[in-house]
PDB file of C-alpha atoms in Angstrom:
ATOM      1  CA  SER A   1      26.280  63.250  -1.278  1.00  0.00           C
ATOM      2  CA  ASN A   2      29.935  63.805  -1.627  1.00  0.00           C
ATOM      3  CA  LEU A   3      30.743  62.627   1.845  1.00  0.00           C
ATOM      4  CA  LYS A   4      34.162  61.060   2.371  1.00  0.00           C
ATOM      5  CA  PRO A   5      34.244  57.327   3.901  1.00  0.00           C
ATOM      6  CA  GLY A   6      35.321  57.111   7.426  1.00  0.00           C
ATOM      7  CA  GLU A   7      34.877  60.721   8.262  1.00  0.00           C
ATOM      8  CA  THR A   8      32.822  62.223  11.095  1.00  0.00           C
ATOM      9  CA  TYR A   9      30.328  64.950  10.235  1.00  0.00           C
ATOM     10  CA  TYR A  10      28.551  67.406  12.687  1.00  0.00           C
ATOM     11  CA  VAL A  11      25.197  68.713  11.689  1.00  0.00           C
ATOM     12  CA  ARG A  12      22.471  71.002  13.443  1.00  0.00           C
ATOM     13  CA  ALA A  13      19.260  71.996  11.912  1.00  0.00           C
ATOM     14  CA  TYR A  14      17.801  75.568  12.400  1.00  0.00           C
ATOM     15  CA  ALA A  15      14.693  77.629  11.690  1.00  0.00           C
ATOM     16  CA  THR A  16      14.870  81.359  10.899  1.00  0.00           C
ATOM     17  CA  ASN A  17      12.054  83.796  10.621  1.00  0.00           C
ATOM     18  CA  SER A  18      11.429  87.563  11.258  1.00  0.00           C
ATOM     19  CA  GLN A  19      11.545  86.791  15.009  1.00  0.00           C
ATOM     20  CA  GLY A  20      14.819  85.361  15.033  1.00  0.00           C
ATOM     21  CA  THR A  21      16.595  81.756  14.693  1.00  0.00           C
ATOM     22  CA  ASN A  22      16.083  78.769  16.611  1.00  0.00           C
ATOM     23  CA  TYR A  23      18.765  76.006  16.649  1.00  0.00           C
ATOM     24  CA  GLY A  24      18.320  72.384  17.144  1.00  0.00           C
ATOM     25  CA  ASN A  25      20.780  69.959  18.948  1.00  0.00           C
ATOM     26  CA  GLN A  26      23.952  69.307  17.361  1.00  0.00           C
ATOM     27  CA  GLN A  27      24.308  65.754  15.900  1.00  0.00           C
ATOM     28  CA  THR A  28      27.287  63.692  14.925  1.00  0.00           C
ATOM     29  CA  PHE A  29      27.620  60.827  12.455  1.00  0.00           C
ATOM     30  CA  THR A  30      30.536  58.886  10.927  1.00  0.00           C
ATOM     31  CA  THR A  31      30.316  57.578   7.455  1.00  0.00           C
ATOM     32  CA  ASN A  32      31.255  53.893   6.859  1.00  0.00           C
ATOM     33  CA  SER A  33      34.997  53.623   6.200  1.00  0.00           C
ATOM     34  CA  ILE A  34      35.975  51.100   3.456  1.00  0.00           C
ATOM     35  CA  THR A  35      38.623  48.544   3.311  1.00  0.00           C
ATOM     36  CA  GLN A  36      41.490  49.136   1.071  1.00  0.00           C
ATOM     37  CA  ALA A  37      42.370  47.012  -1.816  1.00  0.00           C
ATOM     38  CA  SER A  38      45.246  44.728  -1.142  1.00  0.00           C
ATOM     39  CA  ASN A  39      47.666  41.999  -2.268  1.00  0.00           C
ATOM     40  CA  LEU A  40      48.665  43.545  -5.576  1.00  0.00           C
ATOM     41  CA  GLN A  41      50.462  40.823  -7.282  1.00  0.00           C
ATOM     42  CA  PHE A  42      52.280  40.224 -10.612  1.00  0.00           C
ATOM     43  CA  SER A  43      52.602  37.191 -12.727  1.00  0.00           C
ATOM     44  CA  SER A  44      54.068  36.041 -16.150  1.00  0.00           C
ATOM     45  CA  THR A  45      56.189  39.109 -16.423  1.00  0.00           C
ATOM     46  CA  THR A  46      58.149  39.311 -19.754  1.00  0.00           C
ATOM     47  CA  ASP A  47      60.117  42.195 -21.205  1.00  0.00           C
ATOM     48  CA  VAL A  48      56.989  43.933 -22.530  1.00  0.00           C
ATOM     49  CA  GLN A  49      54.113  43.023 -20.278  1.00  0.00           C
ATOM     50  CA  THR A  50      52.965  41.683 -16.867  1.00  0.00           C
ATOM     51  CA  GLY A  51      49.888  40.150 -15.425  1.00  0.00           C
ATOM     52  CA  ILE A  52      48.401  42.104 -12.504  1.00  0.00           C
ATOM     53  CA  SER A  53      45.907  41.036  -9.922  1.00  0.00           C
ATOM     54  CA  VAL A  54      44.409  42.731  -6.623  1.00  0.00           C
ATOM     55  CA  THR A  55      42.253  41.522  -3.971  1.00  0.00           C
ATOM     56  CA  VAL A  56      39.151  43.424  -3.768  1.00  0.00           C
ATOM     57  CA  GLY A  57      38.439  46.078  -0.834  1.00  0.00           C
ATOM     58  CA  GLY A  58      35.238  47.309   0.551  1.00  0.00           C
ATOM     59  CA  GLY A  59      34.632  50.131  -2.017  1.00  0.00           C
ATOM     60  CA  SER A  60      32.365  50.190  -5.008  1.00  0.00           C
ATOM     61  CA  GLY A  61      35.257  50.007  -7.333  1.00  0.00           C
ATOM     62  CA  ARG A  62      39.093  50.462  -7.454  1.00  0.00           C
ATOM     63  CA  LEU A  63      41.411  52.490  -9.526  1.00  0.00           C
ATOM     64  CA  ILE A  64      44.746  51.024 -10.419  1.00  0.00           C
ATOM     65  CA  ILE A  65      47.576  53.526 -11.353  1.00  0.00           C
ATOM     66  CA  GLY A  66      51.274  52.796 -12.428  1.00  0.00           C
ATOM     67  CA  LYS A  67      54.449  54.589 -13.104  1.00  0.00           C
ATOM     68  CA  LEU A  68      57.862  53.840 -14.624  1.00  0.00           C
ATOM     69  CA  GLY A  69      60.235  54.198 -11.752  1.00  0.00           C
ATOM     70  CA  SER A  70      60.234  53.402  -8.028  1.00  0.00           C
ATOM     71  CA  SER A  71      57.695  55.833  -6.400  1.00  0.00           C
ATOM     72  CA  ILE A  72      54.538  57.458  -7.080  1.00  0.00           C
ATOM     73  CA  THR A  73      53.699  60.898  -5.874  1.00  0.00           C
ATOM     74  CA  ALA A  74      50.584  61.694  -7.591  1.00  0.00           C
ATOM     75  CA  THR A  75      47.172  60.466  -6.292  1.00  0.00           C
ATOM     76  CA  PRO A  76      43.740  60.300  -7.722  1.00  0.00           C
ATOM     77  CA  THR A  77      41.477  63.328  -7.101  1.00  0.00           C
ATOM     78  CA  ASP A  78      38.140  63.015  -5.556  1.00  0.00           C
ATOM     79  CA  GLY A  79      35.202  63.686  -7.949  1.00  0.00           C
ATOM     80  CA  ALA A  80      37.480  63.160 -11.008  1.00  0.00           C
ATOM     81  CA  SER A  81      36.601  60.705 -13.838  1.00  0.00           C
ATOM     82  CA  TYR A  82      39.600  59.009 -15.344  1.00  0.00           C
ATOM     83  CA  SER A  83      40.077  56.914 -18.605  1.00  0.00           C
ATOM     84  CA  ALA A  84      41.942  53.681 -17.939  1.00  0.00           C
ATOM     85  CA  SER A  85      43.969  51.402 -20.138  1.00  0.00           C
ATOM     86  CA  LEU A  86      45.891  48.279 -19.800  1.00  0.00           C
ATOM     87  CA  VAL A  87      48.313  49.584 -22.376  1.00  0.00           C
ATOM     88  CA  PHE A  88      50.774  51.413 -20.081  1.00  0.00           C
ATOM     89  CA  GLY A  89      50.766  55.118 -20.745  1.00  0.00           C
ATOM     90  CA  SER A  90      47.474  55.199 -22.661  1.00  0.00           C
ATOM     91  CA  GLY A  91      45.283  55.855 -19.639  1.00  0.00           C
ATOM     92  CA  THR A  92      44.804  59.319 -18.005  1.00  0.00           C
ATOM     93  CA  ASN A  93      48.166  60.854 -16.764  1.00  0.00           C
ATOM     94  CA  ILE A  94      47.074  61.904 -13.175  1.00  0.00           C
ATOM     95  CA  GLY A  95      50.378  63.763 -12.721  1.00  0.00           C
ATOM     96  CA  ASP A  96      54.143  62.931 -12.657  1.00  0.00           C
ATOM     97  CA  ASN A  97      53.837  60.486 -15.565  1.00  0.00           C
ATOM     98  CA  THR A  98      51.489  58.419 -13.229  1.00  0.00           C
ATOM     99  CA  TYR A  99      48.958  56.634 -15.551  1.00  0.00           C
ATOM    100  CA  VAL A 100      45.377  55.234 -14.896  1.00  0.00           C
ATOM    101  CA  ILE A 101      45.770  51.388 -15.758  1.00  0.00           C
ATOM    102  CA  ALA A 102      42.385  50.069 -14.541  1.00  0.00           C
ATOM    103  CA  GLU A 103      39.266  50.897 -12.855  1.00  0.00           C
ATOM    104  CA  SER A 104      35.764  50.022 -11.708  1.00  0.00           C
ATOM    105  CA  ASN A 105      35.465  46.187 -10.854  1.00  0.00           C
ATOM    106  CA  PHE A 106      38.947  45.401 -11.838  1.00  0.00           C
ATOM    107  CA  THR A 107      40.576  42.326 -10.361  1.00  0.00           C
ATOM    108  CA  SER A 108      42.881  40.960 -12.860  1.00  0.00           C
ATOM    109  CA  GLY A 109      44.436  41.377 -16.400  1.00  0.00           C
ATOM    110  CA  THR A 110      47.558  41.977 -18.418  1.00  0.00           C
ATOM    111  CA  ILE A 111      49.403  45.273 -18.753  1.00  0.00           C
ATOM    112  CA  THR A 112      51.231  45.686 -22.111  1.00  0.00           C
ATOM    113  CA  GLY A 113      53.387  48.426 -23.636  1.00  0.00           C
ATOM    114  CA  LEU A 114      56.095  48.079 -20.942  1.00  0.00           C
ATOM    115  CA  GLN A 115      59.700  48.724 -21.638  1.00  0.00           C
ATOM    116  CA  SER A 116      62.280  46.025 -21.231  1.00  0.00           C
ATOM    117  CA  ASN A 117      64.412  45.831 -18.100  1.00  0.00           C
ATOM    118  CA  ASN A 118      62.800  48.669 -16.217  1.00  0.00           C
ATOM    119  CA  LEU A 119      61.206  48.968 -12.703  1.00  0.00           C
ATOM    120  CA  TYR A 120      57.584  49.950 -12.475  1.00  0.00           C
ATOM    121  CA  VAL A 121      55.348  50.629  -9.358  1.00  0.00           C
ATOM    122  CA  PHE A 122      51.635  50.313  -9.192  1.00  0.00           C
ATOM    123  CA  GLN A 123      49.039  51.290  -6.604  1.00  0.00           C
ATOM    124  CA  ALA A 124      45.360  50.327  -5.988  1.00  0.00           C
ATOM    125  CA  PHE A 125      42.898  52.603  -4.523  1.00  0.00           C
ATOM    126  CA  GLU A 126      39.312  51.730  -3.432  1.00  0.00           C
ATOM    127  CA  TYR A 127      36.659  54.311  -4.137  1.00  0.00           C
ATOM    128  CA  THR A 128      33.034  55.024  -3.633  1.00  0.00           C
ATOM    129  CA  SER A 129      31.083  56.626  -6.461  1.00  0.00           C
ATOM    130  CA  ASP A 130      28.027  58.844  -6.743  1.00  0.00           C
ATOM    131  CA  GLY A 131      27.987  58.278 -10.638  1.00  0.00           C
ATOM    132  CA  SER A 132      29.944  61.407 -11.510  1.00  0.00           C
ATOM    133  CA  GLY A 133      33.312  60.316 -10.287  1.00  0.00           C
ATOM    134  CA  GLY A 134      35.028  58.609  -7.501  1.00  0.00           C
ATOM    135  CA  PHE A 135      35.729  59.499  -3.868  1.00  0.00           C
ATOM    136  CA  TYR A 136      39.064  57.720  -3.284  1.00  0.00           C
ATOM    137  CA  TYR A 137      40.153  56.043   0.081  1.00  0.00           C
ATOM    138  CA  GLN A 138      43.637  57.642   0.143  1.00  0.00           C
ATOM    139  CA  GLU A 139      45.101  55.987   3.196  1.00  0.00           C
ATOM    140  CA  SER A 140      47.511  53.110   2.555  1.00  0.00           C
ATOM    141  CA  PRO A 141      46.847  51.991  -0.982  1.00  0.00           C
ATOM    142  CA  ALA A 142      48.006  48.629  -1.879  1.00  0.00           C
ATOM    143  CA  GLN A 143      51.496  48.992  -3.683  1.00  0.00           C
ATOM    144  CA  ASN A 144      53.891  46.738  -5.237  1.00  0.00           C
ATOM    145  CA  THR A 145      56.753  46.950  -7.834  1.00  0.00           C
ATOM    146  CA  VAL A 146      57.731  44.738 -10.801  1.00  0.00           C
ATOM    147  CA  THR A 147      60.776  44.759 -13.098  1.00  0.00           C
ATOM    148  CA  THR A 148      60.387  43.634 -16.566  1.00  0.00           C
ATOM    149  CA  ILE A 149      62.935  41.127 -17.826  1.00  0.00           C
ATOM    150  CA  LYS A 150      65.721  42.082 -20.279  1.00  0.00           C
ATOM    151  CA  ALA A 151      64.915  41.309 -23.754  1.00  0.00           C
ATOM    152  CA  ALA A 152      66.442  38.730 -25.819  1.00  0.00           C
ATOM    153  CA  PRO A 153      69.344  39.937 -28.158  1.00  0.00           C
ATOM    154  CA  THR A 154      68.261  40.712 -31.828  1.00  0.00           C
ATOM    155  CA  THR A 155      71.613  40.935 -33.511  1.00  0.00           C
ATOM    156  CA  GLN A 156      73.978  37.947 -33.291  1.00  0.00           C
ATOM    157  CA  ALA A 157      77.735  38.315 -33.164  1.00  0.00           C
ATOM    158  CA  TYR A 158      79.032  38.284 -36.658  1.00  0.00           C
ATOM    159  CA  THR A 159      82.297  38.342 -38.911  1.00  0.00           C
ATOM    160  CA  LEU A 160      84.144  35.765 -37.152  1.00  0.00           C
ATOM    161  CA  ASP A 161      87.733  36.207 -38.036  1.00  0.00           C
ATOM    162  CA  LEU A 162      90.316  33.324 -37.519  1.00  0.00           C
ATOM    163  CA  ASN A 163      93.143  34.264 -39.700  1.00  0.00           C
ATOM    164  CA  ASP A 164      94.949  37.171 -38.129  1.00  0.00           C
ATOM    165  CA  ASP A 165      97.138  35.382 -35.438  1.00  0.00           C
ATOM    166  CA  ILE A 166      97.341  31.615 -35.504  1.00  0.00           C
ATOM    167  CA  ARG A 167     100.181  30.077 -33.555  1.00  0.00           C
ATOM    168  CA  ASP A 168     101.216  26.587 -32.662  1.00  0.00           C
ATOM    169  CA  ASP A 169      99.131  26.644 -29.294  1.00  0.00           C
ATOM    170  CA  SER A 170      96.827  29.522 -29.728  1.00  0.00           C
ATOM    171  CA  ILE A 171      94.657  31.689 -32.057  1.00  0.00           C
ATOM    172  CA  LEU A 172      93.417  35.143 -32.022  1.00  0.00           C
ATOM    173  CA  VAL A 173      89.708  35.194 -32.600  1.00  0.00           C
ATOM    174  CA  LYS A 174      87.990  38.442 -33.572  1.00  0.00           C
ATOM    175  CA  TRP A 175      84.307  39.205 -34.245  1.00  0.00           C
ATOM    176  CA  ASN A 176      81.770  42.109 -34.426  1.00  0.00           C
ATOM    177  CA  ALA A 177      79.531  42.097 -31.352  1.00  0.00           C
ATOM    178  CA  GLY A 178      75.816  41.607 -31.471  1.00  0.00           C
ATOM    179  CA  ASN A 179      73.685  43.423 -28.968  1.00  0.00           C
ATOM    180  CA  GLY A 180      73.633  40.832 -26.147  1.00  0.00           C
ATOM    181  CA  ASP A 181      75.461  41.305 -23.013  1.00  0.00           C
ATOM    182  CA  ARG A 182      77.757  38.341 -23.358  1.00  0.00           C
ATOM    183  CA  ARG A 183      79.339  36.232 -26.121  1.00  0.00           C
ATOM    184  CA  ILE A 184      80.651  32.739 -25.936  1.00  0.00           C
ATOM    185  CA  VAL A 185      83.277  31.119 -28.484  1.00  0.00           C
ATOM    186  CA  TRP A 186      84.013  27.508 -28.113  1.00  0.00           C
ATOM    187  CA  GLN A 187      86.361  24.910 -29.754  1.00  0.00           C
ATOM    188  CA  ILE A 188      85.548  21.230 -30.877  1.00  0.00           C
ATOM    189  CA  GLN A 189      88.435  19.037 -31.499  1.00  0.00           C
TER     190      GLN A 189
END
């Protein structure tokens, strides 16, 4: 057990007694390699959540990790067991603020707890398991980024003041800004 997928191993049997040691022939074998998860996609992204789906690879399961920002430097550790959560930031932090989002037979779900107007990066690693933790296929994990949309304004512009500077052909309009990016003022005759 504890062999990594796609690796070549060399073995040789031997016998030892008081008369000496006798070695058998060296044998080699290569463990089956697994296909990495692929096609990491997002859907129905809002200011605080996004749908996520992944195409299954050839492992016994997969681990989905994510980070606020544009790159992931942390990777899963062979033999480690992780706690996953679709609430961003609630799963195990595997390092560098990279969180475990989902594991096992995950193929799709909705990640919540995201921040408005931010870039996130996610990766999917296939793994094999002996029941005590995964052995992660580290080569070329599926990766994709998503940007949450900007939240709608929560405070309107207010205190519209039209009395400061009225002229024959113009008027000075003043107001207190809300928390949106832009404002619009229009006139109806």
